[in-house]
């Protein structure tokens, strides 16, 4: 992949010029580069999960794609299904990973004998030319457990691929005729992460051609309802070996571009840190600075104070209580907006597990969006307060790029999701709320219009379910908020100290310049400027 090679070349350039930085700055940069290299290694392939309800035909389709019938288990029990990542390998085998650790390895022929637990990932190595060609392009297909299955860990596993995957393919059984309500909520959630998956209608041999065409058009209409203006929708059929739709979609993927989109901002942020530090030193050494000794003592005093307490002054940042309430209000408003959809699922006699999966998807997406918004508001407010306090030190700027890392917020949200996936807490409460009035729906239908029934059920959802969900989430959201605000304070404190240390080092160099010739100083400044130019060229190439 071209971008992987480019990123590696930029890393080498940064490492070469890092020797120009101070010792503390080199240590900080080394950590950032290590983190980036881990992300780069993980992004050497883009993973494309195939998702869908159980029995949608995902495994059968991939068995045909690999030209290895029976390779992947089909019709497995929902409780034992895992994610299968497909790799090329001359020695066919399967490795089972649990929480990132290899726990079992077997010949591929014994894949059904794996001792799987929900949430496991199996890496399947097979001699398949189709998989080999995809892998050369940097694409790995993943056969996922069914969405909306009622097995909570499966929802968590799929969510994990929302973080690491960059493209999704939804497989829909033609006999469904449309996207189910649970699937719709999942697709809407993906759209909120700017992921618009392809939809492949499977098992099309079971319907007349005109019926298939109508189903495809209706699903296209459903997709456009939540913002995908140009959805990719096609058909596949394992029985007829029809893979045209799958192959066409895979051909549209550009792994290089997806990698650049995923890692480009992180690389740009690292470059900016190094460039800013070098520019600061050039600036201090190039201009006249009076009372250098006094300024050194002043900044050393300031560094000591900042290490004890971040100078935020009269910050207008939200308190943890206010921020928590904002997040919960957003979740409440979102659930209220979706209350008719939830009520309709109840009226349609959807099972409680399906309703649960839909609500998980709704809450999860809003929780992530709200926590991210609150984090940005808090960090921006603290930054403004700090800048006001230290405005006399004009050379110092706080780097806010670390606030844009979705991965940080994602990891925190996973903790909150544990509340939603705990059958003994919120969902146990919801069962007690829902079950007593579900049977009454049939009675309400008698003598009432459909709209009256919908409004009555919606009222029950609003008055009981939504309140219970928000109340159950409050302690976890507050805990995340407190920890997140502490993390932001510490990061800004670290950045501020680092910037002030850079100023101090620059001033010391200014003192040392007094013992050098003008030509020596000029040559050193030229060397720094050349490094800045090379790093800026790297930044422009991203």
Coordinates of C-alpha atoms in Angstrom, one line a residue:
X1 CA 0.0 0.0 0.0
X2 CA 1.4 3.3 -1.1
X3 CA 0.3 5.3 1.9
X4 CA 1.8 2.8 4.3
X5 CA 5.1 3.3 2.6
X6 CA 4.7 7.0 2.6
X7 CA 3.9 7.1 6.3
X8 CA 6.9 4.9 7.1
X9 CA 9.1 7.4 5.1
X10 CA 7.7 10.3 7.1
X11 CA 8.3 8.5 10.3
X12 CA 11.9 8.0 9.4
X13 CA 12.2 11.7 8.6
X14 CA 10.7 12.7 11.9
X15 CA 13.0 10.3 13.8
X16 CA 16.0 11.8 12.0
X17 CA 15.1 15.3 13.0
X18 CA 14.0 14.4 16.5
X19 CA 17.7 14.6 17.5
X20 CA 17.3 18.3 17.2
X21 CA 14.8 18.3 20.1
X22 CA 15.5 18.5 23.8
X23 CA 15.8 15.2 25.8
X24 CA 12.3 15.6 27.3
X25 CA 10.7 16.4 23.9
X26 CA 12.4 13.4 22.4
X27 CA 10.9 11.1 25.0
X28 CA 7.4 12.6 24.4
X29 CA 7.8 12.3 20.7
X30 CA 9.0 8.7 20.9
X31 CA 5.8 7.7 22.7
X32 CA 3.7 9.4 20.1
X33 CA 5.6 7.7 17.3
X34 CA 5.3 4.3 19.0
X35 CA 1.5 4.7 19.3
X36 CA 1.3 5.8 15.6
X37 CA 3.3 2.8 14.5
X38 CA 1.0 0.5 16.3
X39 CA -2.0 2.1 14.5
X40 CA -0.1 1.9 11.2
X41 CA 0.5 -1.8 11.7
X42 CA -3.2 -2.4 12.6
X43 CA -4.2 -0.5 9.5
X44 CA -2.0 -2.5 7.1
X45 CA -5.3 -4.1 6.1
X46 CA -8.8 -2.7 6.0
X47 CA -11.3 -5.1 7.5
X48 CA -14.6 -5.4 5.8
X49 CA -17.2 -7.0 8.0
X50 CA -20.2 -8.8 6.5
X51 CA -23.1 -8.2 8.8
X52 CA -26.7 -9.2 8.9
X53 CA -29.2 -11.2 10.9
X54 CA -28.6 -14.9 11.5
X55 CA -29.3 -17.1 8.4
X56 CA -28.9 -14.2 6.0
X57 CA -26.4 -16.3 4.1
X58 CA -23.1 -14.5 5.0
X59 CA -21.1 -17.7 5.6
X60 CA -22.5 -19.5 2.6
X61 CA -21.7 -16.6 0.4
X62 CA -18.1 -16.4 1.7
X63 CA -17.7 -20.2 1.2
X64 CA -18.5 -19.6 -2.5
X65 CA -16.2 -16.6 -2.7
X66 CA -13.3 -18.5 -1.4
X67 CA -14.2 -21.5 -3.6
X68 CA -14.0 -23.7 -0.6
X69 CA -17.6 -25.0 0.1
X70 CA -18.1 -25.9 3.7
X71 CA -15.1 -24.0 5.0
X72 CA -17.0 -21.6 7.3
X73 CA -19.6 -23.1 9.6
X74 CA -23.2 -22.3 8.6
X75 CA -26.4 -22.6 10.7
X76 CA -24.4 -22.3 13.9
X77 CA -26.1 -21.7 17.2
X78 CA -26.2 -17.9 17.9
X79 CA -24.6 -18.5 21.3
X80 CA -21.4 -19.9 19.7
X81 CA -21.0 -17.8 16.6
X82 CA -17.8 -15.7 16.4
X83 CA -16.2 -13.3 13.9
X84 CA -14.1 -15.1 11.2
X85 CA -11.3 -13.0 9.6
X86 CA -10.2 -14.5 6.3
X87 CA -6.5 -14.5 5.4
X88 CA -4.5 -16.2 2.7
X89 CA -2.2 -18.9 4.0
X90 CA -0.3 -21.8 2.2
X91 CA -0.8 -23.9 5.4
X92 CA -4.5 -23.9 6.1
X93 CA -5.3 -23.3 9.8
X94 CA -7.5 -21.4 12.1
X95 CA -6.4 -19.4 15.2
X96 CA -8.8 -18.5 17.9
X97 CA -8.2 -15.2 19.8
X98 CA -9.9 -14.1 23.0
X99 CA -9.4 -10.5 24.2
X100 CA -6.5 -10.2 21.8
X101 CA -4.7 -13.4 23.0
X102 CA -4.2 -16.6 21.0
X103 CA -6.1 -19.3 22.9
X104 CA -6.4 -22.2 20.4
X105 CA -5.1 -23.3 17.0
X106 CA -6.4 -26.1 14.8
X107 CA -6.2 -27.3 11.2
X108 CA -8.8 -25.5 9.1
X109 CA -10.7 -28.8 8.6
X110 CA -11.4 -28.8 12.4
X111 CA -12.8 -25.2 12.5
X112 CA -16.1 -26.5 13.9
X113 CA -14.3 -28.0 16.9
X114 CA -13.1 -24.7 18.2
X115 CA -14.1 -24.0 21.8
X116 CA -15.6 -20.6 21.0
X117 CA -17.0 -18.1 23.4
X118 CA -19.1 -15.1 22.3
X119 CA -16.8 -12.2 21.4
X120 CA -14.0 -14.4 20.2
X121 CA -12.2 -13.7 16.9
X122 CA -11.0 -16.5 14.6
X123 CA -8.3 -15.9 12.1
X124 CA -8.9 -18.3 9.2
X125 CA -5.9 -19.0 6.9
X126 CA -6.9 -20.7 3.6
X127 CA -5.5 -21.4 0.2
X128 CA -7.9 -19.3 -1.7
X129 CA -6.8 -17.2 -4.8
X130 CA -9.7 -14.8 -4.2
X131 CA -8.6 -14.1 -0.7
X132 CA -5.0 -13.9 -1.8
X133 CA -5.9 -11.2 -4.4
X134 CA -7.9 -9.2 -1.9
X135 CA -5.1 -9.4 0.7
X136 CA -2.7 -8.0 -1.9
X137 CA -4.9 -5.0 -2.2
X138 CA -5.0 -4.7 1.6
X139 CA -8.6 -6.0 2.2
X140 CA -9.6 -8.6 4.8
X141 CA -13.2 -9.9 4.8
X142 CA -14.9 -10.7 8.1
X143 CA -17.8 -13.1 8.6
X144 CA -19.7 -11.5 11.6
X145 CA -22.1 -12.9 14.1
X146 CA -25.7 -11.8 13.4
X147 CA -26.8 -8.4 14.4
X148 CA -29.9 -8.1 16.6
X149 CA -29.5 -11.7 17.7
X150 CA -30.2 -11.0 21.3
X151 CA -26.7 -12.2 22.2
X152 CA -25.3 -9.0 23.8
X153 CA -21.6 -9.8 23.2
X154 CA -22.3 -10.1 19.5
X155 CA -23.5 -6.5 19.5
X156 CA -20.3 -5.6 21.4
X157 CA -18.2 -7.5 18.9
X158 CA -19.8 -5.8 15.9
X159 CA -19.3 -2.4 17.6
X160 CA -15.6 -3.3 18.0
X161 CA -15.4 -3.4 14.2
X162 CA -17.1 0.0 13.9
X163 CA -13.9 1.2 15.5
X164 CA -11.4 -0.9 13.5
X165 CA -13.3 -1.5 10.3
X166 CA -13.7 1.1 7.6
X167 CA -16.3 -0.5 5.4
X168 CA -19.3 -2.7 6.1
X169 CA -21.4 -4.9 3.9
X170 CA -25.0 -5.7 5.0
X171 CA -26.4 -9.0 3.8
X172 CA -30.2 -9.0 3.6
X173 CA -32.2 -12.2 2.9
X174 CA -34.5 -11.5 -0.1
X175 CA -37.4 -13.0 1.8
X176 CA -37.3 -10.2 4.4
X177 CA -38.4 -7.9 1.6
X178 CA -36.9 -4.8 3.4
X179 CA -34.5 -3.8 6.2
X180 CA -35.8 -4.9 9.6
X181 CA -36.3 -2.3 12.3
X182 CA -33.3 -3.6 14.3
X183 CA -31.2 -3.4 11.1
X184 CA -32.5 0.1 10.3
X185 CA -31.3 1.3 13.7
X186 CA -27.9 -0.3 13.2
X187 CA -27.6 1.3 9.8
X188 CA -28.6 4.7 11.2
X189 CA -25.9 4.3 13.9
X190 CA -23.3 3.6 11.2
X191 CA -24.4 6.7 9.3
X192 CA -23.7 8.8 12.4
X193 CA -20.1 7.5 12.2
X194 CA -20.0 8.6 8.5
X195 CA -20.0 4.9 7.5
X196 CA -22.5 4.1 4.8
X197 CA -22.4 0.4 4.2
X198 CA -23.2 -1.5 1.0
X199 CA -26.3 -3.6 1.0
X200 CA -26.4 -7.0 -0.8
X201 CA -29.7 -8.8 -1.2
X202 CA -29.0 -12.5 -0.9
X203 CA -30.8 -15.7 -1.9
X204 CA -32.4 -14.0 -4.8
X205 CA -33.2 -17.4 -6.4
X206 CA -36.2 -17.6 -4.1
X207 CA -38.1 -14.7 -5.7
X208 CA -39.1 -13.7 -9.3
X209 CA -36.8 -11.2 -10.9
X210 CA -39.4 -8.4 -10.8
X211 CA -40.0 -9.0 -7.1
X212 CA -36.3 -8.8 -6.4
X213 CA -36.1 -5.5 -8.3
X214 CA -38.9 -4.0 -6.2
X215 CA -37.2 -5.2 -3.0
X216 CA -33.9 -3.6 -4.1
X217 CA -35.6 -0.3 -4.9
X218 CA -37.5 -0.3 -1.5
X219 CA -34.2 -0.9 0.4
X220 CA -32.6 1.9 -1.5
X221 CA -35.5 4.1 -0.4
X222 CA -34.9 3.0 3.2
X223 CA -31.2 3.8 3.0
X224 CA -31.8 7.3 1.7
X225 CA -34.1 8.0 4.6
X226 CA -31.1 8.2 7.0
X227 CA -28.8 10.3 4.8
X228 CA -27.1 7.9 2.4
X229 CA -27.8 9.7 -0.9
X230 CA -26.0 7.3 -3.1
X231 CA -26.3 3.8 -1.4
X232 CA -24.6 0.8 -3.0
X233 CA -27.2 -1.9 -3.3
X234 CA -26.9 -5.0 -5.4
X235 CA -27.7 -8.8 -5.3
X236 CA -25.9 -12.0 -4.6
X237 CA -26.8 -15.6 -4.6
X238 CA -24.7 -18.5 -3.2
X239 CA -26.9 -21.1 -4.8
X240 CA -26.3 -19.7 -8.3
X241 CA -22.6 -18.8 -7.6
X242 CA -23.6 -15.1 -8.3
X243 CA -21.0 -12.9 -6.7
X244 CA -21.2 -10.0 -9.0
X245 CA -22.6 -7.6 -6.4
X246 CA -19.9 -8.5 -3.9
X247 CA -17.1 -8.2 -6.4
X248 CA -18.4 -4.9 -7.7
X249 CA -18.5 -3.3 -4.2
X250 CA -15.0 -4.6 -3.3
X251 CA -13.7 -3.1 -6.5
X252 CA -14.9 0.3 -5.3
X253 CA -12.8 0.2 -2.1
X254 CA -9.5 2.1 -2.1
X255 CA -7.5 0.8 0.9
X256 CA -4.8 3.5 0.4
X257 CA -7.4 6.3 0.6
X258 CA -9.1 4.8 3.6
X259 CA -5.8 4.4 5.4
X260 CA -4.9 8.1 4.7
X261 CA -8.3 9.2 6.0
X262 CA -7.9 7.1 9.1
X263 CA -4.3 8.0 10.0
X264 CA -3.6 11.3 8.1
X265 CA -4.8 13.6 10.9
X266 CA -2.7 11.8 13.5
X267 CA 0.4 12.1 11.4
X268 CA -0.2 15.8 10.7
X269 CA -0.6 16.4 14.5
X270 CA 2.8 14.8 15.2
X271 CA 4.4 16.8 12.5
X272 CA 2.9 20.0 13.8
X273 CA 4.3 19.4 17.3
X274 CA 7.8 18.9 16.0
X275 CA 7.7 21.8 13.6
X276 CA 6.3 24.2 16.2
X277 CA 9.1 23.2 18.6
X278 CA 11.8 23.8 16.0
X279 CA 10.2 27.1 14.9
X280 CA 10.1 28.3 18.5
X281 CA 13.8 27.8 18.9
X282 CA 14.6 29.5 15.6
X283 CA 12.4 32.5 16.6
X284 CA 14.0 32.9 20.0
X285 CA 17.6 32.6 18.6
X286 CA 16.8 35.0 15.7
X287 CA 15.5 37.9 17.6
X288 CA 16.8 40.3 20.3
X289 CA 15.8 39.2 23.7
X290 CA 16.5 41.4 26.7
X291 CA 16.9 40.2 30.3
X292 CA 17.3 36.6 29.3
X293 CA 18.4 35.5 32.8
X294 CA 15.3 37.2 34.4
X295 CA 13.0 35.6 31.8
X296 CA 14.5 32.2 32.5
X297 CA 13.8 32.6 36.3
X298 CA 10.3 33.8 35.5
X299 CA 9.4 30.8 33.3
X300 CA 11.0 28.3 35.7
X301 CA 8.7 29.7 38.4
X302 CA 5.7 29.4 36.1
X303 CA 6.6 25.8 35.2
X304 CA 6.8 24.9 38.9
X305 CA 3.3 26.4 39.5
X306 CA 1.8 24.8 36.5
X307 CA 3.1 21.4 37.6
X308 CA 1.1 21.8 40.8
X309 CA -2.1 23.3 39.4
X310 CA -3.3 24.1 35.9
X311 CA -3.9 28.0 35.7
X312 CA -7.5 28.0 34.4
X313 CA -8.6 31.2 36.1
X314 CA -12.3 31.9 35.6
X315 CA -13.0 29.1 33.3
X316 CA -16.5 28.7 31.9
X317 CA -16.0 24.9 31.4
X318 CA -19.0 22.8 32.5
X319 CA -18.8 21.0 35.8
X320 CA -19.0 17.2 35.7
X321 CA -22.6 17.5 36.9
X322 CA -23.6 19.9 34.2
X323 CA -21.8 17.9 31.5
X324 CA -23.4 14.7 32.6
X325 CA -26.9 16.3 32.6
X326 CA -26.2 17.6 29.0
X327 CA -25.4 14.0 27.8
X328 CA -28.4 12.5 29.5
X329 CA -30.7 15.2 28.1
X330 CA -29.4 14.5 24.6
X331 CA -30.0 10.7 25.1
X332 CA -33.5 11.5 26.5
X333 CA -34.3 13.7 23.5
X334 CA -33.1 11.1 21.1
X335 CA -35.1 8.3 22.7
X336 CA -38.2 10.6 22.7
X337 CA -37.6 11.3 19.0
X338 CA -37.4 7.5 18.4
X339 CA -40.3 6.6 20.7
X340 CA -42.8 6.1 17.9
X341 CA -40.4 3.6 16.3
X342 CA -40.0 1.7 19.5
X343 CA -43.8 1.8 20.1
X344 CA -44.3 0.4 16.6
X345 CA -41.9 -2.5 17.3
X346 CA -44.0 -3.3 20.4
X347 CA -47.2 -3.2 18.5
X348 CA -45.7 -5.4 15.8
X349 CA -45.0 -7.9 18.5
X350 CA -41.3 -7.8 18.1
X351 CA -39.5 -9.9 20.7
X352 CA -37.9 -8.1 23.7
X353 CA -34.4 -9.0 22.5
X354 CA -35.0 -7.2 19.2
X355 CA -36.4 -4.1 21.0
X356 CA -33.3 -4.2 23.3
X357 CA -30.9 -4.3 20.3
X358 CA -32.6 -1.4 18.7
X359 CA -32.4 0.7 21.9
X360 CA -28.8 -0.2 22.4
X361 CA -28.0 1.1 18.9
X362 CA -29.9 4.4 19.5
X363 CA -28.4 5.1 22.9
X364 CA -24.8 4.0 21.9
X365 CA -24.6 6.4 18.9
X366 CA -26.0 9.4 20.9
X367 CA -23.7 8.6 23.9
X368 CA -20.6 8.7 21.7
X369 CA -21.7 11.9 19.9
X370 CA -22.6 13.7 23.2
X371 CA -19.4 12.6 25.1
X372 CA -17.3 13.8 22.2
X373 CA -19.2 17.2 22.1
X374 CA -18.8 17.6 25.8
X375 CA -15.1 16.8 25.7
X376 CA -14.5 19.3 23.0
X377 CA -16.4 22.0 24.9
X378 CA -14.6 21.3 28.1
X379 CA -11.1 21.3 26.5
X380 CA -11.9 24.5 24.5
X381 CA -13.0 26.3 27.7
X382 CA -9.9 25.2 29.6
X383 CA -7.7 26.2 26.8
X384 CA -9.2 29.7 26.6
X385 CA -8.8 30.1 30.3
X386 CA -5.2 29.0 30.3
X387 CA -4.3 31.3 27.3
X388 CA -5.8 34.2 29.2
X389 CA -3.7 33.5 32.3
X390 CA -0.4 33.1 30.4
X391 CA -1.1 35.6 27.6
X392 CA 2.1 37.5 28.5
X393 CA 4.1 34.4 27.3
X394 CA 3.2 35.0 23.6
X395 CA 5.4 32.2 22.4
X396 CA 3.3 29.5 24.1
X397 CA 0.4 27.9 22.3
X398 CA -1.5 24.9 23.5
X399 CA -1.8 22.0 21.0
X400 CA -5.4 20.7 21.0
X401 CA -4.9 18.0 18.4
X402 CA -5.0 15.3 21.0
X403 CA -8.6 16.1 21.6
X404 CA -9.6 14.9 18.1
X405 CA -8.7 11.3 18.7
X406 CA -11.9 9.3 18.4
X407 CA -10.3 6.2 19.8
X408 CA -9.9 7.8 23.3
X409 CA -13.6 8.6 23.5
X410 CA -14.5 5.3 22.0
X411 CA -12.6 3.4 24.7
X412 CA -14.4 5.4 27.4
X413 CA -17.8 4.8 25.8
X414 CA -17.2 1.1 25.9
X415 CA -17.3 1.3 29.7
X416 CA -20.7 2.9 29.5
X417 CA -22.0 0.3 27.1
X418 CA -21.3 -2.3 29.7
X419 CA -24.3 -0.9 31.6
X420 CA -26.5 -1.5 28.5
X421 CA -25.2 -5.0 28.0
X422 CA -25.7 -6.1 31.6
X423 CA -28.8 -8.2 31.6
X424 CA -29.1 -7.9 35.4
X425 CA -29.4 -4.1 35.4
X426 CA -31.2 -1.9 33.0
X427 CA -32.6 -4.6 30.7
X428 CA -33.9 -6.5 33.7
X429 CA -35.7 -3.3 34.7
X430 CA -37.0 -2.8 31.2
X431 CA -38.5 -6.3 31.1
X432 CA -40.5 -5.5 34.2
X433 CA -41.7 -2.3 32.6
X434 CA -42.5 -3.7 29.2
X435 CA -44.0 -7.1 29.9
X436 CA -47.0 -6.1 32.0
X437 CA -48.5 -3.9 29.3
X438 CA -47.4 -5.8 26.2
X439 CA -50.4 -8.2 26.3
X440 CA -52.8 -5.2 26.6
X441 CA -51.8 -4.0 23.1
X442 CA -54.1 -6.6 21.6
X443 CA -57.0 -5.2 23.7
X444 CA -56.2 -1.7 22.7
X445 CA -56.5 -2.6 19.1
X446 CA -60.2 -3.3 19.5
X447 CA -62.3 -0.3 18.8
X448 CA -59.3 2.1 18.3
X449 CA -57.6 3.4 15.3
X450 CA -54.0 2.5 14.6
X451 CA -52.8 6.0 15.3
X452 CA -54.5 5.9 18.7
X453 CA -52.9 2.6 19.6
X454 CA -49.5 3.9 18.5
X455 CA -49.8 7.1 20.6
X456 CA -50.9 5.1 23.7
X457 CA -47.9 2.7 23.5
X458 CA -45.6 5.6 22.7
X459 CA -46.8 7.4 25.9
X460 CA -45.9 4.3 27.9
X461 CA -42.5 4.2 26.3
X462 CA -41.9 7.9 27.1
X463 CA -43.3 7.9 30.7
X464 CA -41.6 4.7 31.9
X465 CA -38.9 3.2 29.6
X466 CA -37.1 6.4 28.7
X467 CA -37.0 7.6 32.3
X468 CA -35.6 4.3 33.5
X469 CA -32.9 4.2 30.8
X470 CA -31.7 7.7 31.5
X471 CA -31.8 7.1 35.3
X472 CA -29.8 3.8 34.9
X473 CA -27.2 5.5 32.8
X474 CA -26.6 8.5 35.1
X475 CA -23.9 7.0 37.4
X476 CA -21.9 5.6 34.5
X477 CA -22.1 8.8 32.5
X478 CA -21.0 10.8 35.5
X479 CA -18.0 8.5 36.1
X480 CA -16.9 8.8 32.5
X481 CA -17.3 12.6 32.6
X482 CA -15.2 13.0 35.7
X483 CA -12.5 10.7 34.4
X484 CA -12.6 12.4 31.0
X485 CA -12.3 15.9 32.4
X486 CA -9.4 14.8 34.5
X487 CA -7.7 13.3 31.5
X488 CA -8.2 16.6 29.5
X489 CA -6.8 18.7 32.4
X490 CA -3.7 16.4 32.6
X491 CA -3.2 16.5 28.9
X492 CA -3.4 20.3 28.7
X493 CA -1.2 20.5 31.7
X494 CA 1.4 18.3 30.0
X495 CA 1.2 20.3 26.8
X496 CA 1.6 23.6 28.7
X497 CA 4.6 22.4 30.7
X498 CA 6.2 21.0 27.5
X499 CA 5.7 24.3 25.7
X500 CA 7.1 26.3 28.6
X501 CA 10.1 23.9 28.8
X502 CA 10.7 24.5 25.1
X503 CA 10.8 28.3 25.7
X504 CA 13.2 27.8 28.6
X505 CA 15.5 25.6 26.5
X506 CA 15.3 28.2 23.7
X507 CA 16.3 31.0 26.1
X508 CA 19.2 28.9 27.4
X509 CA 20.4 28.5 23.8
X510 CA 20.1 32.2 23.4
X511 CA 22.5 32.6 26.4
X512 CA 24.9 30.1 24.9
X513 CA 24.9 31.9 21.6
X514 CA 26.8 34.8 23.3
X515 CA 29.8 32.5 23.4
X516 CA 29.6 31.6 19.7
X517 CA 30.5 33.4 16.5
X518 CA 27.8 35.0 14.4
X519 CA 28.6 32.5 11.6
X520 CA 28.2 29.5 14.0
X521 CA 24.8 30.7 15.2
X522 CA 23.7 31.4 11.7
X523 CA 24.7 27.9 10.5
X524 CA 22.8 26.2 13.4
X525 CA 19.7 28.3 12.7
X526 CA 20.0 27.4 9.0
X527 CA 20.2 23.7 10.0
X528 CA 17.0 24.0 12.1
X529 CA 15.3 25.9 9.3
X530 CA 16.2 23.2 6.8
X531 CA 14.7 20.5 9.1
X532 CA 11.5 22.6 9.4
X533 CA 11.2 22.9 5.6
X534 CA 11.6 19.1 5.1
X535 CA 9.0 18.4 7.8
X536 CA 6.6 21.0 6.3
X537 CA 7.0 19.2 2.9
X538 CA 6.0 15.9 4.6
X539 CA 3.0 17.6 6.2
X540 CA 1.9 19.0 2.8
X541 CA 2.2 15.5 1.2
X542 CA -0.4 13.9 3.6

